[in-house]
Each structure stands twice: as structure tokens, then as C-alpha cells.
Amino acid sequence: MELDGNLSVETLDASCEGENSPAAHVTILVCSSCRDETGSDAHPRAGAKLAESARAAGENHGITVRSVECLGNCKRRLSAAILRDGSWSYVFGDLAITSGDDLVTGAKLFATSTDGLIPWRGRPDSLKRGLVARIPPLDLIKEDK
Ligand code: FES
């Protein structure tokens, strides 16, 4: 399995997805408050344009796109997250207003993932270079004793 960097991870219980399981529901969150590289306060903000790009790309693919005010990733400019129930959550930065297609490509890969991770292979470059963090689902966390 190819992973982000050299981190080793536990995979989710195989019962969460089988090879013939229908695609899981994936949601893209886009920060609509992010400014462009000039820092302009003009509206619509660059983040709102990215959200619109993702909405347009996600139409007819069953991908939900929601706008949020801030993902706390402002220093990495245009930011978005990709979430799937019971799976890892991903935060991305350094996106462009035209990255909507890349976000939807990543979301579609995630929807059919069998291990609860967005596959590295086939992931758009912007979602490789722009990865800020991935957060495991609570169910995967084992309590320290
Ligand atoms: S304003 Fe977009 S992440 Fe904070």
C-alpha cells in the first residue's frame, strides 16, 4: 500500500469497505474565506471561487461540496479538506482557484478506497504537494494504557 510519506498506519477494519461495496459518501470542505496571493479582501474571495470550481466539478459525481469560513490553514493559502465517515480526514493547502477538479478526483478515489485512505497512486499532484495533515478517525485510536 502506498501511503503519504513514510508513515506507517493501521488500516481500517476491512469490514468498512469491500471490493464490491458501493462508493462511500465523501464531502469536500472548501474555505471560502481564503484570499488570493495578493491578500486582497475583494469579494468573491479566491476561496469562494475554488468552492464554486469544486461544486461544478462534483456535480453528477455524488460528491458533496460545502463552504466553511476558515480551516485554520490560512498560511497555506487556498485550503480544503476531504472527509469520509469512519475514515481518515485530509487537509490540503496551496490550492488554486482551478483546483476543483483535483479535489473531486481525490474525493472520488477516496469514495472507492478499501482501506479508509486516499490512495497515493492517482492522486492529483496538488493533493500530494498540498497535503497539510491527515487525521485518523476516532475509532482507529487505541487508548494508551
Ligand atoms: S481563511 Fe482560509 S483557512 Fe483560514
Short mmCIF file of C-alpha atoms and ligand atoms in Angstrom, two decimals:
data_model
loop_
_atom_site.label_atom_id
_atom_site.label_comp_id
_atom_site.label_asym_id
_atom_site.label_seq_id
_atom_site.Cartn_x
_atom_site.Cartn_y
_atom_site.Cartn_z
CA MET A 1 0.00 0.00 0.00
CA GLU A 2 1.36 3.45 -0.90
CA LEU A 3 0.98 5.96 1.85
CA ASP A 4 1.65 9.63 2.41
CA GLY A 5 5.37 9.86 3.04
CA ASN A 6 6.92 7.03 5.01
CA LEU A 7 4.41 6.90 7.80
CA SER A 8 3.12 3.53 8.77
CA VAL A 9 -0.53 3.31 9.57
CA GLU A 10 -3.00 0.78 10.67
CA THR A 11 -5.65 0.17 8.11
CA LEU A 12 -9.28 0.32 9.00
CA ASP A 13 -11.24 -2.80 9.65
CA ALA A 14 -11.80 -4.47 6.32
CA SER A 15 -15.49 -4.68 7.10
CA CYS A 16 -15.89 -0.96 6.43
CA GLU A 17 -15.50 -1.43 2.70
CA GLY A 18 -15.42 -4.43 0.48
CA GLU A 19 -14.28 -4.53 -3.12
CA ASN A 20 -17.83 -4.65 -4.35
CA SER A 21 -19.19 -2.16 -1.86
CA PRO A 22 -20.86 0.92 -3.24
CA ALA A 23 -18.83 4.10 -3.08
CA ALA A 24 -18.82 5.75 0.33
CA HIS A 25 -20.10 9.26 0.73
CA VAL A 26 -17.35 11.84 0.68
CA THR A 27 -17.58 15.54 1.50
CA ILE A 28 -15.24 18.29 0.37
CA LEU A 29 -14.98 21.32 2.64
CA VAL A 30 -13.57 24.42 1.00
CA CYS A 31 -12.56 27.53 2.90
CA SER A 32 -14.42 30.30 1.13
CA SER A 33 -12.60 32.99 3.11
CA CYS A 34 -9.11 32.35 1.78
CA ARG A 35 -7.56 35.25 -0.10
CA ASP A 36 -5.54 35.09 -3.29
CA GLU A 37 -1.75 35.52 -3.34
CA THR A 38 -2.09 39.32 -3.20
CA GLY A 39 -4.00 39.14 0.08
CA SER A 40 -6.85 41.14 -1.44
CA ASP A 41 -10.07 41.50 0.55
CA ALA A 42 -12.08 41.69 -2.68
CA HIS A 43 -15.18 39.54 -2.97
CA PRO A 44 -15.77 36.94 -4.08
CA ARG A 45 -12.64 35.70 -2.36
CA ALA A 46 -10.38 33.25 -4.14
CA GLY A 47 -11.59 30.55 -1.74
CA ALA A 48 -15.18 31.14 -2.82
CA LYS A 49 -14.08 30.72 -6.43
CA LEU A 50 -12.36 27.44 -5.52
CA ALA A 51 -15.55 26.26 -3.80
CA GLU A 52 -17.52 27.06 -6.94
CA SER A 53 -14.96 25.20 -9.06
CA ALA A 54 -15.28 22.15 -6.80
CA ARG A 55 -19.09 22.31 -6.87
CA ALA A 56 -19.10 22.42 -10.65
CA ALA A 57 -16.63 19.52 -10.86
CA GLY A 58 -18.52 17.46 -8.28
CA GLU A 59 -21.93 17.73 -9.92
CA ASN A 60 -23.17 14.35 -11.05
CA HIS A 61 -20.47 12.54 -9.08
CA GLY A 62 -22.25 12.29 -5.75
CA ILE A 63 -19.62 14.45 -4.09
CA THR A 64 -20.91 16.98 -1.57
CA VAL A 65 -19.09 20.30 -1.52
CA ARG A 66 -19.57 22.67 1.40
CA SER A 67 -18.07 26.07 2.10
CA VAL A 68 -16.67 26.88 5.52
CA GLU A 69 -15.34 30.15 6.93
CA CYS A 70 -11.83 29.07 7.90
CA LEU A 71 -9.97 25.79 8.22
CA GLY A 72 -7.20 27.36 10.32
CA ASN A 73 -4.75 26.82 7.48
CA CYS A 74 -4.56 30.42 6.30
CA LYS A 75 -0.76 30.47 5.86
CA ARG A 76 -1.02 27.75 3.22
CA ARG A 77 -3.43 29.91 1.21
CA LEU A 78 -6.36 28.24 -0.58
CA SER A 79 -7.40 25.39 1.66
CA ALA A 80 -9.80 22.48 1.61
CA ALA A 81 -10.48 19.25 3.45
CA ILE A 82 -11.83 15.90 2.29
CA LEU A 83 -13.86 13.85 4.76
CA ARG A 84 -15.40 10.40 4.74
CA ASP A 85 -17.29 8.78 7.61
CA GLY A 86 -15.13 6.35 9.56
CA SER A 87 -12.02 7.19 7.54
CA TRP A 88 -9.03 9.46 7.75
CA SER A 89 -9.67 13.17 7.19
CA TYR A 90 -7.36 15.20 4.97
CA VAL A 91 -6.45 18.88 4.97
CA PHE A 92 -4.85 20.48 1.92
CA GLY A 93 -3.36 23.89 1.22
CA ASP A 94 -1.57 25.74 -1.60
CA LEU A 95 -4.50 25.07 -3.89
CA ALA A 96 -5.54 27.25 -6.84
CA ILE A 97 -8.97 28.56 -7.76
CA THR A 98 -8.92 25.95 -10.53
CA SER A 99 -8.23 23.02 -8.17
CA GLY A 100 -11.86 21.94 -8.01
CA ASP A 101 -11.26 19.10 -10.48
CA ASP A 102 -8.33 17.86 -8.37
CA LEU A 103 -10.41 17.91 -5.19
CA VAL A 104 -13.17 15.93 -6.87
CA THR A 105 -10.67 13.45 -8.32
CA GLY A 106 -9.29 12.92 -4.81
CA ALA A 107 -12.79 12.61 -3.39
CA LYS A 108 -13.75 10.01 -5.98
CA LEU A 109 -10.60 7.99 -5.20
CA PHE A 110 -11.46 8.24 -1.51
CA ALA A 111 -15.06 7.13 -2.09
CA THR A 112 -13.91 3.80 -3.53
CA SER A 113 -10.93 3.29 -1.20
CA THR A 114 -10.95 -0.03 0.58
CA ASP A 115 -8.68 0.97 3.46
CA GLY A 116 -10.06 4.32 4.54
CA LEU A 117 -7.18 6.29 2.98
CA ILE A 118 -6.98 8.36 -0.18
CA PRO A 119 -4.74 6.29 -2.46
CA TRP A 120 -1.42 7.95 -3.30
CA ARG A 121 -1.43 6.47 -6.78
CA GLY A 122 -3.70 8.50 -8.99
CA ARG A 123 -3.92 11.35 -6.51
CA PRO A 124 -3.53 14.71 -8.30
CA ASP A 125 -0.16 16.40 -7.71
CA SER A 126 -1.84 19.32 -5.97
CA LEU A 127 -3.19 16.88 -3.37
CA LYS A 128 0.26 15.34 -2.92
CA ARG A 129 2.25 18.59 -2.62
CA GLY A 130 -0.55 20.39 -0.81
CA LEU A 131 -1.15 17.81 1.92
CA VAL A 132 -1.07 19.58 5.27
CA ALA A 133 -2.38 16.90 7.60
CA ARG A 134 -4.35 13.74 7.79
CA ILE A 135 -6.30 12.88 10.88
CA PRO A 136 -7.37 9.35 11.83
CA PRO A 137 -10.95 8.54 12.74
CA LEU A 138 -11.56 8.24 16.47
CA ASP A 139 -12.45 4.57 16.07
CA LEU A 140 -8.90 3.88 14.95
CA ILE A 141 -7.30 5.41 18.01
CA LYS A 142 -6.35 2.89 20.61
CA GLU A 143 -6.39 4.14 24.16
CA ASP A 144 -2.99 4.38 25.81
CA LYS A 145 -2.78 2.23 28.90
S1 FES B 1 -9.12 31.90 5.79
FE1 FES B 1 -8.97 30.04 4.63
S2 FES B 1 -8.02 28.64 6.02
FE2 FES B 1 -8.28 30.46 7.17
#
